[in-house]
Amino acid sequence: MQPNIILVTVDCWRGDHLGAVTANKAAKAQTPCLNAIANTSHLFNNAHTCGGWTKLAMTSMFSSTYASMHGFARGMYNPKRPNLAVDLQANGYHTAGFTTNLVCGRGGGFDIGFDEFNDIRPKDQGRFHVNRRPTFGRLASHSTTGPLVAKTLPFMVPLMLPFYPTSDAKDLVDLGLKWLDNNHQQPYFLWLHFMDLHWPYRSSTRDIDSQEFVQMWQDRQHWNKVKQSRGKYHPGKERAERWQQLYAEEVEALDTQLGRFTDALSKRDDW
């Protein structure tokens, strides 16, 4: 019988934030779930990518070809190139892919070979909220007016936070587990792609009081400056340290969700 296959990919996971790679003591974040997986797996410490950003790296991973062989980063996934999902589908696999990054989504041609494919978007995608208005961003990021807004309308804070364009790990894991529960075709190939560690950084586990509300909006203002300057703007030591802490917190939150996913897999008869 052919084995079931699950591919989990994560945008922007730094090696120094993974205990299994850094001998744990030097890790800048605690990742017990992935460490446990690594302890019972083949671990490759000297892995190299064909490209420094998602589209190049994922296209090469799915096609086993160099970036120069599929048009580098121009256009969609070249259907003339080999494709992991296509090959598995041709060999009797039921294929499903769920990604939170549009770069390796349907618009990039990554749905090729999948029986089921979903570009997961945030729950409020497409709705117009006050947090999309530049004027509100300036008001919310101000050290005086920001806390006032959050304290005056505390029940509205979830709708007034900066908009993040991607869904989080919990939603993706929920979708993956739901698909596994409803899928009765075997063998199967399931791909999950996470974006939680990608910029702009945030922490999904922090309590959002009035001060954190302001900090999140100030993060967004600084991020816009970084983007506009193409990386030449530096936000200062204090802001940079905050971003490093946010990244580490989200690494740990993602590790927890991956642990939830692998725990559920361990209880299945088909894994």
mmCIF file with all atom_site columns, C-alpha atoms in Angstrom, residues 13-35 244-245 247-249 251-252 255:
data_model
loop_
_atom_site.group_PDB
_atom_site.id
_atom_site.type_symbol
_atom_site.label_atom_id
_atom_site.label_alt_id
_atom_site.label_comp_id
_atom_site.label_asym_id
_atom_site.label_entity_id
_atom_site.label_seq_id
_atom_site.pdbx_PDB_ins_code
_atom_site.Cartn_x
_atom_site.Cartn_y
_atom_site.Cartn_z
_atom_site.occupancy
_atom_site.B_iso_or_equiv
_atom_site.pdbx_formal_charge
_atom_site.auth_seq_id
_atom_site.auth_comp_id
_atom_site.auth_asym_id
_atom_site.auth_atom_id
_atom_site.pdbx_PDB_model_num
ATOM 1  C CA . TRP A 1 13  ? 11.325 30.357 9.697  1.00 0.00 ? 13  TRP A CA 1
ATOM 2  C CA . ARG A 1 14  ? 14.842 31.261 10.855 1.00 0.00 ? 14  ARG A CA 1
ATOM 3  C CA . GLY A 1 15  ? 17.101 28.377 11.802 1.00 0.00 ? 15  GLY A CA 1
ATOM 4  C CA . ASP A 1 16  ? 18.228 30.105 14.998 1.00 0.00 ? 16  ASP A CA 1
ATOM 5  C CA . HIS A 1 17  ? 14.621 29.945 16.218 1.00 0.00 ? 17  HIS A CA 1
ATOM 6  C CA . LEU A 1 18  ? 14.421 26.143 15.992 1.00 0.00 ? 18  LEU A CA 1
ATOM 7  C CA . GLY A 1 19  ? 15.800 24.135 18.886 1.00 0.00 ? 19  GLY A CA 1
ATOM 8  C CA . ALA A 1 20  ? 16.393 20.978 16.853 1.00 0.00 ? 20  ALA A CA 1
ATOM 9  C CA . VAL A 1 21  ? 18.804 22.882 14.610 1.00 0.00 ? 21  VAL A CA 1
ATOM 10 C CA . THR A 1 22  ? 20.620 24.955 17.243 1.00 0.00 ? 22  THR A CA 1
ATOM 11 C CA . ALA A 1 23  ? 21.125 22.186 19.816 1.00 0.00 ? 23  ALA A CA 1
ATOM 12 C CA . ASN A 1 24  ? 18.249 23.771 21.774 1.00 0.00 ? 24  ASN A CA 1
ATOM 13 C CA . LYS A 1 25  ? 20.316 25.842 24.242 1.00 0.00 ? 25  LYS A CA 1
ATOM 14 C CA . ALA A 1 26  ? 21.110 28.556 21.704 1.00 0.00 ? 26  ALA A CA 1
ATOM 15 C CA . ALA A 1 27  ? 17.615 28.721 20.191 1.00 0.00 ? 27  ALA A CA 1
ATOM 16 C CA . LYS A 1 28  ? 15.922 32.119 20.374 1.00 0.00 ? 28  LYS A CA 1
ATOM 17 C CA . ALA A 1 29  ? 12.501 30.502 20.745 1.00 0.00 ? 29  ALA A CA 1
ATOM 18 C CA . GLN A 1 30  ? 11.156 27.349 22.376 1.00 0.00 ? 30  GLN A CA 1
ATOM 19 C CA . THR A 1 31  ? 9.931  24.773 19.845 1.00 0.00 ? 31  THR A CA 1
ATOM 20 C CA . PRO A 1 32  ? 9.241  21.571 21.816 1.00 0.00 ? 32  PRO A CA 1
ATOM 21 C CA . CYS A 1 33  ? 6.776  20.139 19.303 1.00 0.00 ? 33  CYS A CA 1
ATOM 22 C CA . LEU A 1 34  ? 9.076  20.364 16.298 1.00 0.00 ? 34  LEU A CA 1
ATOM 23 C CA . ASN A 1 35  ? 12.015 19.256 18.440 1.00 0.00 ? 35  ASN A CA 1
ATOM 24 C CA . GLN A 1 244 ? 12.401 40.272 17.365 1.00 0.00 ? 244 GLN A CA 1
ATOM 25 C CA . GLN A 1 245 ? 10.293 39.422 20.410 1.00 0.00 ? 245 GLN A CA 1
ATOM 26 C CA . TYR A 1 247 ? 8.728  36.982 15.900 1.00 0.00 ? 247 TYR A CA 1
ATOM 27 C CA . ALA A 1 248 ? 9.894  34.654 18.687 1.00 0.00 ? 248 ALA A CA 1
ATOM 28 C CA . GLU A 1 249 ? 6.431  34.627 20.272 1.00 0.00 ? 249 GLU A CA 1
ATOM 29 C CA . VAL A 1 251 ? 7.366  30.965 16.373 1.00 0.00 ? 251 VAL A CA 1
ATOM 30 C CA . GLU A 1 252 ? 6.269  29.429 19.668 1.00 0.00 ? 252 GLU A CA 1
ATOM 31 C CA . ASP A 1 255 ? 5.004  25.344 17.111 1.00 0.00 ? 255 ASP A CA 1
#
